Tab-separated table of C-alpha atoms in Angstrom:
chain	number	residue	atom	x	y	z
A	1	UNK	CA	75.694	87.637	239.818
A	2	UNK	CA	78.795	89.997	240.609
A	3	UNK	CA	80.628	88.400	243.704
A	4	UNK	CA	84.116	90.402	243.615
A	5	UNK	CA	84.610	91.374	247.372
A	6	UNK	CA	81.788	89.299	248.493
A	7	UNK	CA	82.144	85.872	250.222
A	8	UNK	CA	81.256	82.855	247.867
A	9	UNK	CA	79.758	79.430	249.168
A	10	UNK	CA	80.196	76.563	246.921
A	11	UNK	CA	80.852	73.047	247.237
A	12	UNK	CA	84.174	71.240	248.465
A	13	UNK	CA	85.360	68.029	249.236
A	14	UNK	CA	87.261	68.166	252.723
A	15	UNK	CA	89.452	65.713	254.314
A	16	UNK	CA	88.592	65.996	258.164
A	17	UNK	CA	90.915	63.319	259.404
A	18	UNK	CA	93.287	60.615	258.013
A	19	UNK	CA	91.865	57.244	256.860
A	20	UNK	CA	88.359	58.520	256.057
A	21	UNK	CA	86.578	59.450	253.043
A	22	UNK	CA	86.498	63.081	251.770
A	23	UNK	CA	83.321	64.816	252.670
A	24	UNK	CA	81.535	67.019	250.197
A	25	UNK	CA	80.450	69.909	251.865
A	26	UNK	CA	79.254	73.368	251.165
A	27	UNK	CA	82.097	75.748	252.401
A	28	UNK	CA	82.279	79.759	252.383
A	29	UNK	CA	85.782	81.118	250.276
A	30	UNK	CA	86.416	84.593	251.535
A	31	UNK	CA	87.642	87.527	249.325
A	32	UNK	CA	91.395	87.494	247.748
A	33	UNK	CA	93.152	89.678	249.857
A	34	UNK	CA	96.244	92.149	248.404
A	35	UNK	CA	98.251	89.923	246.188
A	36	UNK	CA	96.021	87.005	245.986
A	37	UNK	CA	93.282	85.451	243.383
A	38	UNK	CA	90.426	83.987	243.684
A	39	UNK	CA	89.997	81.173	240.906
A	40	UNK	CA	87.085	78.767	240.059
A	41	UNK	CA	88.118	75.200	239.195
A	42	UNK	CA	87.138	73.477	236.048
A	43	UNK	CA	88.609	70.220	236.138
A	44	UNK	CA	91.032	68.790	238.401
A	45	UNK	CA	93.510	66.018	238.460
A	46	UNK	CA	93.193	63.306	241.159
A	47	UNK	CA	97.177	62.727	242.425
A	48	UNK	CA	98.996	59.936	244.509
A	49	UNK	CA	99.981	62.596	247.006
A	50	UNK	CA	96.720	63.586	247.931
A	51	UNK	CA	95.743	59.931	248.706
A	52	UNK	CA	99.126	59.751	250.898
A	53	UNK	CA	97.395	62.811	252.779
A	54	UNK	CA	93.823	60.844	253.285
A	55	UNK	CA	95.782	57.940	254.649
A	56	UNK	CA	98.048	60.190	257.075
A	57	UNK	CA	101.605	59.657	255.570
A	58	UNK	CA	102.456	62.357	255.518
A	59	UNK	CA	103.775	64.341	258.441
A	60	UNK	CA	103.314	67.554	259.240
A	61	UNK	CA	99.955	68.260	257.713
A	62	UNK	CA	96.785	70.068	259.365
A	63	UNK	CA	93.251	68.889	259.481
A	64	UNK	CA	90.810	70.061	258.518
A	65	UNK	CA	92.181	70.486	254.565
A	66	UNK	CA	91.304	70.744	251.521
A	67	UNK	CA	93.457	69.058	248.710
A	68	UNK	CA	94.167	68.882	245.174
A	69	UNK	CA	96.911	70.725	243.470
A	70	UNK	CA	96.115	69.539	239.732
A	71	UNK	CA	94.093	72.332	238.514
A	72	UNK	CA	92.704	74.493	235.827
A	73	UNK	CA	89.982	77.198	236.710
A	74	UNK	CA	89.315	80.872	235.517
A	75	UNK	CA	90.122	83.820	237.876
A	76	UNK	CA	86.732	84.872	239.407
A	77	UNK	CA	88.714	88.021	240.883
A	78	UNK	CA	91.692	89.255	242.218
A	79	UNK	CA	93.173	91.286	245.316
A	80	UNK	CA	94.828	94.829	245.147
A	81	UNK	CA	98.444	94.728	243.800
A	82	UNK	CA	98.191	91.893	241.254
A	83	UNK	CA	99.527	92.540	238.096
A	84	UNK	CA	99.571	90.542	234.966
A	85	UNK	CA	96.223	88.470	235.878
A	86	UNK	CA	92.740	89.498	235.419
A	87	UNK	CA	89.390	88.279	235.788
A	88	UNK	CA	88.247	86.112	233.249
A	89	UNK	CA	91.835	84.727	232.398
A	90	UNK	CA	92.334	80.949	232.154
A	91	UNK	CA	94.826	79.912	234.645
A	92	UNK	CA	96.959	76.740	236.615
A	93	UNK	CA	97.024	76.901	240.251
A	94	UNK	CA	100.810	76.235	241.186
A	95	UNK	CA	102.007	73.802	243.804
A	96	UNK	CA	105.372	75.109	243.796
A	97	UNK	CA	104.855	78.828	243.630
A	98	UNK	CA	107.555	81.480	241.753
A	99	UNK	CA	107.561	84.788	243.789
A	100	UNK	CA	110.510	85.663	241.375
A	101	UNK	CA	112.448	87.625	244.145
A	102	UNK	CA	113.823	84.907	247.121
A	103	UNK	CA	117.381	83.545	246.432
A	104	UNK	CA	116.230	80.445	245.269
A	105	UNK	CA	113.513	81.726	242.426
A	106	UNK	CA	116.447	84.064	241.099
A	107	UNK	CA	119.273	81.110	241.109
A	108	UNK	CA	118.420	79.002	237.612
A	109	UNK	CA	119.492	75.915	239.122
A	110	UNK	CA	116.470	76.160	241.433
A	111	UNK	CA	112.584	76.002	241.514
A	112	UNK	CA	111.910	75.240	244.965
A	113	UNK	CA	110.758	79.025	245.742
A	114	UNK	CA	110.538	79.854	249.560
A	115	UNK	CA	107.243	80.745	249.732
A	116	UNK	CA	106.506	77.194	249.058
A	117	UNK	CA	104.334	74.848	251.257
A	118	UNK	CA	106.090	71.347	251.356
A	119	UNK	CA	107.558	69.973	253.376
A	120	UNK	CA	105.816	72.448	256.594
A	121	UNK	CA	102.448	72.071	255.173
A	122	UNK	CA	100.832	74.923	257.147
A	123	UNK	CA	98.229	75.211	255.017
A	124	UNK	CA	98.023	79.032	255.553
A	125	UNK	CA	98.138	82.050	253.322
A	126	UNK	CA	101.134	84.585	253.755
A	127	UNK	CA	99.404	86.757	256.251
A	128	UNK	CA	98.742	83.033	258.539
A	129	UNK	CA	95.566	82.948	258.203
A	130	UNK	CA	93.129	80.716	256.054
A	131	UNK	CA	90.458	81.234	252.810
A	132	UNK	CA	88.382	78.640	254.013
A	133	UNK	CA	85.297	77.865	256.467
A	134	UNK	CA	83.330	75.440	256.743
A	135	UNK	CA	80.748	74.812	259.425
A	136	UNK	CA	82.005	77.448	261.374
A	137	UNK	CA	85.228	75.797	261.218
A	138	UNK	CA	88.838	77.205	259.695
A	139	UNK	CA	89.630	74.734	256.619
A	140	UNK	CA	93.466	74.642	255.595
A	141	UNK	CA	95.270	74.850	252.290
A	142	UNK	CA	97.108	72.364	250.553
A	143	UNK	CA	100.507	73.012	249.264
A	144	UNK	CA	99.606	76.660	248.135
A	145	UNK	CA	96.709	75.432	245.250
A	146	UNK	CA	93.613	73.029	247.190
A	147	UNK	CA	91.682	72.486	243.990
A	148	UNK	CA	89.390	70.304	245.370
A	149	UNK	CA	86.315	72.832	245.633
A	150	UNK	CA	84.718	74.834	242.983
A	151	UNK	CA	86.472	78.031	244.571
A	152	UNK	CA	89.726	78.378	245.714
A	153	UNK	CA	92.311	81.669	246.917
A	154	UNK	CA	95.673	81.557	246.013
A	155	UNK	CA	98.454	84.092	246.164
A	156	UNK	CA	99.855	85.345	243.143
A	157	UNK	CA	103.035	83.691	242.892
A	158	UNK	CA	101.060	80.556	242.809
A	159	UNK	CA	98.788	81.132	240.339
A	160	UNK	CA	100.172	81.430	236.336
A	161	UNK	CA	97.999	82.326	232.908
A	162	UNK	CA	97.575	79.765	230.029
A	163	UNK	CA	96.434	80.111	226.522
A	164	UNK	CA	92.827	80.108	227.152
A	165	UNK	CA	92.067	77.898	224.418
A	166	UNK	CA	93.766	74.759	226.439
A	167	UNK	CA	90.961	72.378	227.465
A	168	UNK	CA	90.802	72.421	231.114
A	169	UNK	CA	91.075	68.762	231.545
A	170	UNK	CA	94.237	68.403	229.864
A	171	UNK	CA	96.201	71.561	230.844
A	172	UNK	CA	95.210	70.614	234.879
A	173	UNK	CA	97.709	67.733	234.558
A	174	UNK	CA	100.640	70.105	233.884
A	175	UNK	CA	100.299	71.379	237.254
A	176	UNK	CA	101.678	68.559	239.295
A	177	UNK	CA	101.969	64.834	237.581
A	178	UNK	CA	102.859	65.743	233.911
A	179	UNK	CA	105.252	68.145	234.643
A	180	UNK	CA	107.302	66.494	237.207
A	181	UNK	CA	107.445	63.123	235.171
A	182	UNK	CA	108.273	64.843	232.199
A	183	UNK	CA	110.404	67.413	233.702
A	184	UNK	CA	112.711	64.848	235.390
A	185	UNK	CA	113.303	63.671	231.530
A	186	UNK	CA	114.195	66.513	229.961
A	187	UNK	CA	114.579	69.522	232.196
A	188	UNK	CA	116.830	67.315	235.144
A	189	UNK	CA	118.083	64.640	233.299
A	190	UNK	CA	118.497	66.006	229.719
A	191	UNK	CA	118.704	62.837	227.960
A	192	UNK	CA	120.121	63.089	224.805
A	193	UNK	CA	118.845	61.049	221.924
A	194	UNK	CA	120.165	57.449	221.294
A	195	UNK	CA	120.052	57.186	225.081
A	196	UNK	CA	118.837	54.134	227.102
A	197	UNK	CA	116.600	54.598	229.991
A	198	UNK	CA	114.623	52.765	232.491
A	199	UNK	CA	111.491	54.173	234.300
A	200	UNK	CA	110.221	52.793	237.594
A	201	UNK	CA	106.653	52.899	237.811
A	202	UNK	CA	104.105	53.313	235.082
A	203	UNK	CA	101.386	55.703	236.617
A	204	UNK	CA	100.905	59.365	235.877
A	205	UNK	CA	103.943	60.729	236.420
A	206	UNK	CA	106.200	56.921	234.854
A	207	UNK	CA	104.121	57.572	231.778
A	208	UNK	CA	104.998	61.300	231.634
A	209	UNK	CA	108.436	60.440	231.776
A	210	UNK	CA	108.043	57.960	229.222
A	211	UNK	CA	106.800	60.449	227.165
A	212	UNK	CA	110.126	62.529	227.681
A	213	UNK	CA	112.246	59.943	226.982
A	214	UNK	CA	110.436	59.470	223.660
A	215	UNK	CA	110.129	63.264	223.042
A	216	UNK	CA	114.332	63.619	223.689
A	217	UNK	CA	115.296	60.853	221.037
A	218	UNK	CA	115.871	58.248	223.690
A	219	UNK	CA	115.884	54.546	221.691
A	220	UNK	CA	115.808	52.222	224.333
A	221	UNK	CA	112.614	53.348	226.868
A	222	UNK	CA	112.097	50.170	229.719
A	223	UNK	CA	109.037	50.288	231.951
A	224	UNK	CA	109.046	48.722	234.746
A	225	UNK	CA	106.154	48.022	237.469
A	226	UNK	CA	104.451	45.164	239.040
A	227	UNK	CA	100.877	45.600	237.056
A	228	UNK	CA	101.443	44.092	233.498
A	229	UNK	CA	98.074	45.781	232.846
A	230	UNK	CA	100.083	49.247	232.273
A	231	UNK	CA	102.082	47.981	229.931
A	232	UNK	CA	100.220	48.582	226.801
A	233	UNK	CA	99.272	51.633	227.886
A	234	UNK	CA	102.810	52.639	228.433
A	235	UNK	CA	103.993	51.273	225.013
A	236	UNK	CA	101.350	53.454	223.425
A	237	UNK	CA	103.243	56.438	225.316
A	238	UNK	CA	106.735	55.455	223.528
A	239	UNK	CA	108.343	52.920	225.658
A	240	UNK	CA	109.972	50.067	223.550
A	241	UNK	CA	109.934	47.355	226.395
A	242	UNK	CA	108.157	46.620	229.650
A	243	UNK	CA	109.045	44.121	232.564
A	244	UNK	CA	107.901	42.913	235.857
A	245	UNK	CA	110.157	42.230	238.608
A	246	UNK	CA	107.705	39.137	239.250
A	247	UNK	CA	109.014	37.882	236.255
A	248	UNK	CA	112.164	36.875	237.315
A	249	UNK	CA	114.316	35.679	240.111
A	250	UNK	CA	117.010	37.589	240.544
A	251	UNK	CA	116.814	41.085	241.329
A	252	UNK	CA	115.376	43.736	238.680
A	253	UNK	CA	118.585	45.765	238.252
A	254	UNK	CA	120.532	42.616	237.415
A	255	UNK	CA	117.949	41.656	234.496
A	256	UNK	CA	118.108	45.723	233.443
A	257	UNK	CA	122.289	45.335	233.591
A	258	UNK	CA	121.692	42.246	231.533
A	259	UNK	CA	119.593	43.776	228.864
A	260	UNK	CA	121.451	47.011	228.360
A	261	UNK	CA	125.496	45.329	228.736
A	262	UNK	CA	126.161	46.974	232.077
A	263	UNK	CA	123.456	49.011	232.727
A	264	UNK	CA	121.209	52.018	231.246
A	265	UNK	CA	122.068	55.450	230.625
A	266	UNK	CA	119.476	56.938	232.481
A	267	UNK	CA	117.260	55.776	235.089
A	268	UNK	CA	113.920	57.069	236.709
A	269	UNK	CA	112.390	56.132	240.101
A	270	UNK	CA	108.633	57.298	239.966
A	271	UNK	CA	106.942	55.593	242.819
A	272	UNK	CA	108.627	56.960	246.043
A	273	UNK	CA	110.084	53.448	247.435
A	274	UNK	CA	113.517	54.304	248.917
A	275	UNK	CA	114.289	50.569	247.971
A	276	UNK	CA	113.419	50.897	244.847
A	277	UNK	CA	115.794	54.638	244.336
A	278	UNK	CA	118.667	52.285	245.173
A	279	UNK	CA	117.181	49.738	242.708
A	280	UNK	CA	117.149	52.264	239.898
A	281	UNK	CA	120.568	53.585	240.920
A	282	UNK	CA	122.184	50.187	240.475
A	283	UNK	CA	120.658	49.622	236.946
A	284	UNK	CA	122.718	52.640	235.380
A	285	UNK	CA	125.353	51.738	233.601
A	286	UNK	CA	129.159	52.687	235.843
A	287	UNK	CA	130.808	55.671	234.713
A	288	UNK	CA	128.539	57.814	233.140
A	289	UNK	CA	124.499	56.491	234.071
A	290	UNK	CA	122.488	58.873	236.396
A	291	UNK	CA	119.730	58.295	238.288
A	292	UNK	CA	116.868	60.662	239.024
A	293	UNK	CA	114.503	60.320	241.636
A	294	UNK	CA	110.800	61.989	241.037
A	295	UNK	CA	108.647	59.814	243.823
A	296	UNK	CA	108.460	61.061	247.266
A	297	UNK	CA	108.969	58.553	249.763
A	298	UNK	CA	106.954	58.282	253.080
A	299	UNK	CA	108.256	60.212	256.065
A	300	UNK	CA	111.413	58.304	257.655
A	301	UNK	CA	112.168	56.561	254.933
A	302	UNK	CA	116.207	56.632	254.234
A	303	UNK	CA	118.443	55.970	251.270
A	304	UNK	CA	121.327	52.852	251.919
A	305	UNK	CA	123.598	52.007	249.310
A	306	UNK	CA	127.492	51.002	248.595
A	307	UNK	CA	129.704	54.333	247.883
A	308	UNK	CA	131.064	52.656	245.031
A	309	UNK	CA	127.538	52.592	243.183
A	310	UNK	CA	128.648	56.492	242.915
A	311	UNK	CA	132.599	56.589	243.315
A	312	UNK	CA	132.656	54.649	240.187
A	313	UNK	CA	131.018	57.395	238.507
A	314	UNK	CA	127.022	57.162	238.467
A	315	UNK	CA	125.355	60.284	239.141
A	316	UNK	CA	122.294	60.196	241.777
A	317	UNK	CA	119.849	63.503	241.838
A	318	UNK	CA	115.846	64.378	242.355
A	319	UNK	CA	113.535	66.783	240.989
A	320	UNK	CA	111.214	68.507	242.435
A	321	UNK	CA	108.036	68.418	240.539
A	322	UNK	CA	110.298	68.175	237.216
A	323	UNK	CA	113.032	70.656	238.252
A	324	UNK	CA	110.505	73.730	236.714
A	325	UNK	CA	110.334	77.310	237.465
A	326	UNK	CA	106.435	76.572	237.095
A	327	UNK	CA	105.559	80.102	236.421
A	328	UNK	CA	108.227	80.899	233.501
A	329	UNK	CA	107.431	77.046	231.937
A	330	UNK	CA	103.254	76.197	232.213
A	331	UNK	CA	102.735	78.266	229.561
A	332	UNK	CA	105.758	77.022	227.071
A	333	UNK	CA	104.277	73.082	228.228
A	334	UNK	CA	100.634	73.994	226.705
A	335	UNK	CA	101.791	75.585	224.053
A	336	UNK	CA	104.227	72.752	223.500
A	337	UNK	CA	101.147	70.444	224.180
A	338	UNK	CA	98.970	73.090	221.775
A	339	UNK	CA	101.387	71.979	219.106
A	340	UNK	CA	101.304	68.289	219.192
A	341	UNK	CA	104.817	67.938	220.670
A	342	UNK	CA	103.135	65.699	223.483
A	343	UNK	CA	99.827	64.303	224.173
A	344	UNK	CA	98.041	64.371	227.464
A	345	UNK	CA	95.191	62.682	226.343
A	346	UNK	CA	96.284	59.294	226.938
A	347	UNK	CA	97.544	59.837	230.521
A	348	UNK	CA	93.658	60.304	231.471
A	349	UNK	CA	91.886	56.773	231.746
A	350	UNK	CA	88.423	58.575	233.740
A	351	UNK	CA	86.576	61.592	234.081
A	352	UNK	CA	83.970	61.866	236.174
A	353	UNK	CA	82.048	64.954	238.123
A	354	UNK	CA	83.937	66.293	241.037
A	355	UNK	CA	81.023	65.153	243.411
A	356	UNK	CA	82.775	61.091	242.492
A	357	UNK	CA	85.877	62.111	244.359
A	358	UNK	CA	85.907	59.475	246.465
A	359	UNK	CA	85.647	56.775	243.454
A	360	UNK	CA	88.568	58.731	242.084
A	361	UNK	CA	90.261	57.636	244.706
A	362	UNK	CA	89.073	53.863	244.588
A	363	UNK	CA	90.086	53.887	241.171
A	364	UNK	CA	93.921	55.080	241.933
A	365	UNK	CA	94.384	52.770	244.697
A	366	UNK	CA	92.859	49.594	242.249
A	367	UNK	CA	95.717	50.534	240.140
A	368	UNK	CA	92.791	50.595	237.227
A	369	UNK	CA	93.307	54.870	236.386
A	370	UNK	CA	96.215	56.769	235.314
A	371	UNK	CA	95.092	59.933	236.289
A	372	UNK	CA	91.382	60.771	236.829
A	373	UNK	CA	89.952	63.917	236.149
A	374	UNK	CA	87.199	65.764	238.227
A	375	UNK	CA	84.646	68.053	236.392
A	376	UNK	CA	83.275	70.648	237.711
């Protein structure tokens, strides 16, 4: 049935309120206006941010919403003035969009494009206005993607075309979790190979930069997290040692100091624990060791720490979802992922249909997925 122009209902899991389960619901999507595309979702990833949205931590955002930004789809149509996406093309919603024209999209030491969504989270379109209705009532965005409905609108600097032979479930994960673990690795940090490093946090995005530390040469790759029950998993994605704090009694970044005489080389915080960012800063090694921080902390959270930690020559930086230009790179990540340079495959532990969002969710918070994938 042709539904360019026309309004689409389909099914959608919305988040009416914090600290209550998502509600599948049938919702109406409205046309793409000019410079926007309408997409249907395939698979989506199931991401630690969206759970700190269902349990109201962060500020800022508007409810009623729909969430996910970890998502593969086809383009069901598009609005007047697009240009270089059609219907029928496979594509990756973008969290971080690239309009390709603000100051920061056309300086190369940025990717955090103005037309972006975080940390305002209106959940609007350009024009202010919203895709979405359901029951009568207007629905927000998430973060400029909201794959967590069969339909979605997005404009067209959020939006980029992949080789349409990349499975859906795999390629979705290279719109949030993948690519900023990974991206911290190589595209922030650019560790070079022989390098030590230490990575805070084995879930989606630790492992991802696990895998970057293995993919850049690195020859000492520490995990670190509480749950010994990632540890295999994380050894199968190229780290050479794990530890738990609980495992000793003085503090982690003394043991890490210990292991590595002085400290590592690089160091990766991939929870969001502003404790634990000084924690990782402390472990690398004085003079030269930098620390990059990929986990966003809750709202009011703030950063303490001696001057000398980076007087005496450590380096302390973030990334924002890897550092990317996420238009210019998706496509160069599954073709790099095409070519067996990485594998997603182990980073997702479930799949289930999108209706079992909710035990998506249990699953995350039990610390027993990685990532889990919603079907469509």
């Amino acid at each position: 049935m042709e539904t360019s122009g026309k309004i689409i209902r389909c099914k959608a899991a919305i988040c009416w309120e914090p600290n209550k389960p998502l509600s599948i619901e049938e919702i109406e999507v409205a046309p793409p206006k000019a410079h926007e595309v309408r997409v249907k979702i395939l698979a989506t990833g199931v991401c630690r941010t969206d759970e700190h949205v269902i349990k109201g931590e962060i500020s800022g955002v508007h409810y009623p919403v729909i969430l996910g930004h970890e998502g593969t789809g086809i383009v069901e149509s598009v609005g007047e003035g697009v240009f270089g996406i059609k219907t029928g093309d496979k594509v990756v919603p973008l969290p971080v969009p690239q309009c390709g024209v603000c100051k920061n999209c056309k300086n190369p030491k940025s990717n955090l494009c103005v037309r972006n969504d975080a940390p305002s989270f209106r959940g609007l379109m350009r024009d202010g206005t919203t895709r979405f209705i359901c029951k009568g009532k207007l629905v927000h965005h998430f973060v400029c993607t909201s794959t967590f409905t069969e339909y979605t609108v997005v404009d067209e600097s959020a939006v980029v075309k992949v080789d349409p032979a990349a499975p859906a479930d795999k390629a979705c994960l290279l719109g949030c979790g993948f690519s900023t673990g990974y991206g911290c690795v190589v595209k922030t940090a650019k560790v070079e190979p022989g390098s030590s490093c230490a990575v805070f946090g084995l879930g989606g995005v630790g492992l991802s930069a696990v895998i970057g530390c293995k993919v850049s040469g690195a020859t000492r790759i520490i995990g670190i997290d509480n749950n010994k029950d990632k540890f295999s998993k994380a050894k199968e994605m190229g780290a050479t040692e794990c530890i738990s704090p609980n495992d000793y009694t003085k503090p982690i970044h003394e043991v890490l100091c210990d292991l590595t005489d002085g400290g590592v080389d690089y160091s990766f915080e991939c929870i969001g624990k502003a404790e634990l960012m000084v924690t990782a800063l402390m472990s690398c090694q004085p003079g030269h060791g930098t620390c990059v921080i990929a986990g966003m902390a809750p709202p009011g959270e703030l950063l303490s720490f001696d001057p000398m930690l980076i007087l005496s020559g450590r380096k302390l930086t973030g990334s924002f979802v890897g550092g990317w230009k996420l238009k210019d790179s998706i496509p160069q990540l599954v073709s790099d992922y095409m070519a067996g340079k990485f594998d997603l495959g182990g980073l997702v532990t479930h799949t289930l249909p999108f209706e079992k969002v909710n035990e998506a969710f249990e699953l995350l918070c039990s610390g027993k997925s990685i990532r889990t994938v919603l079907l469509f």
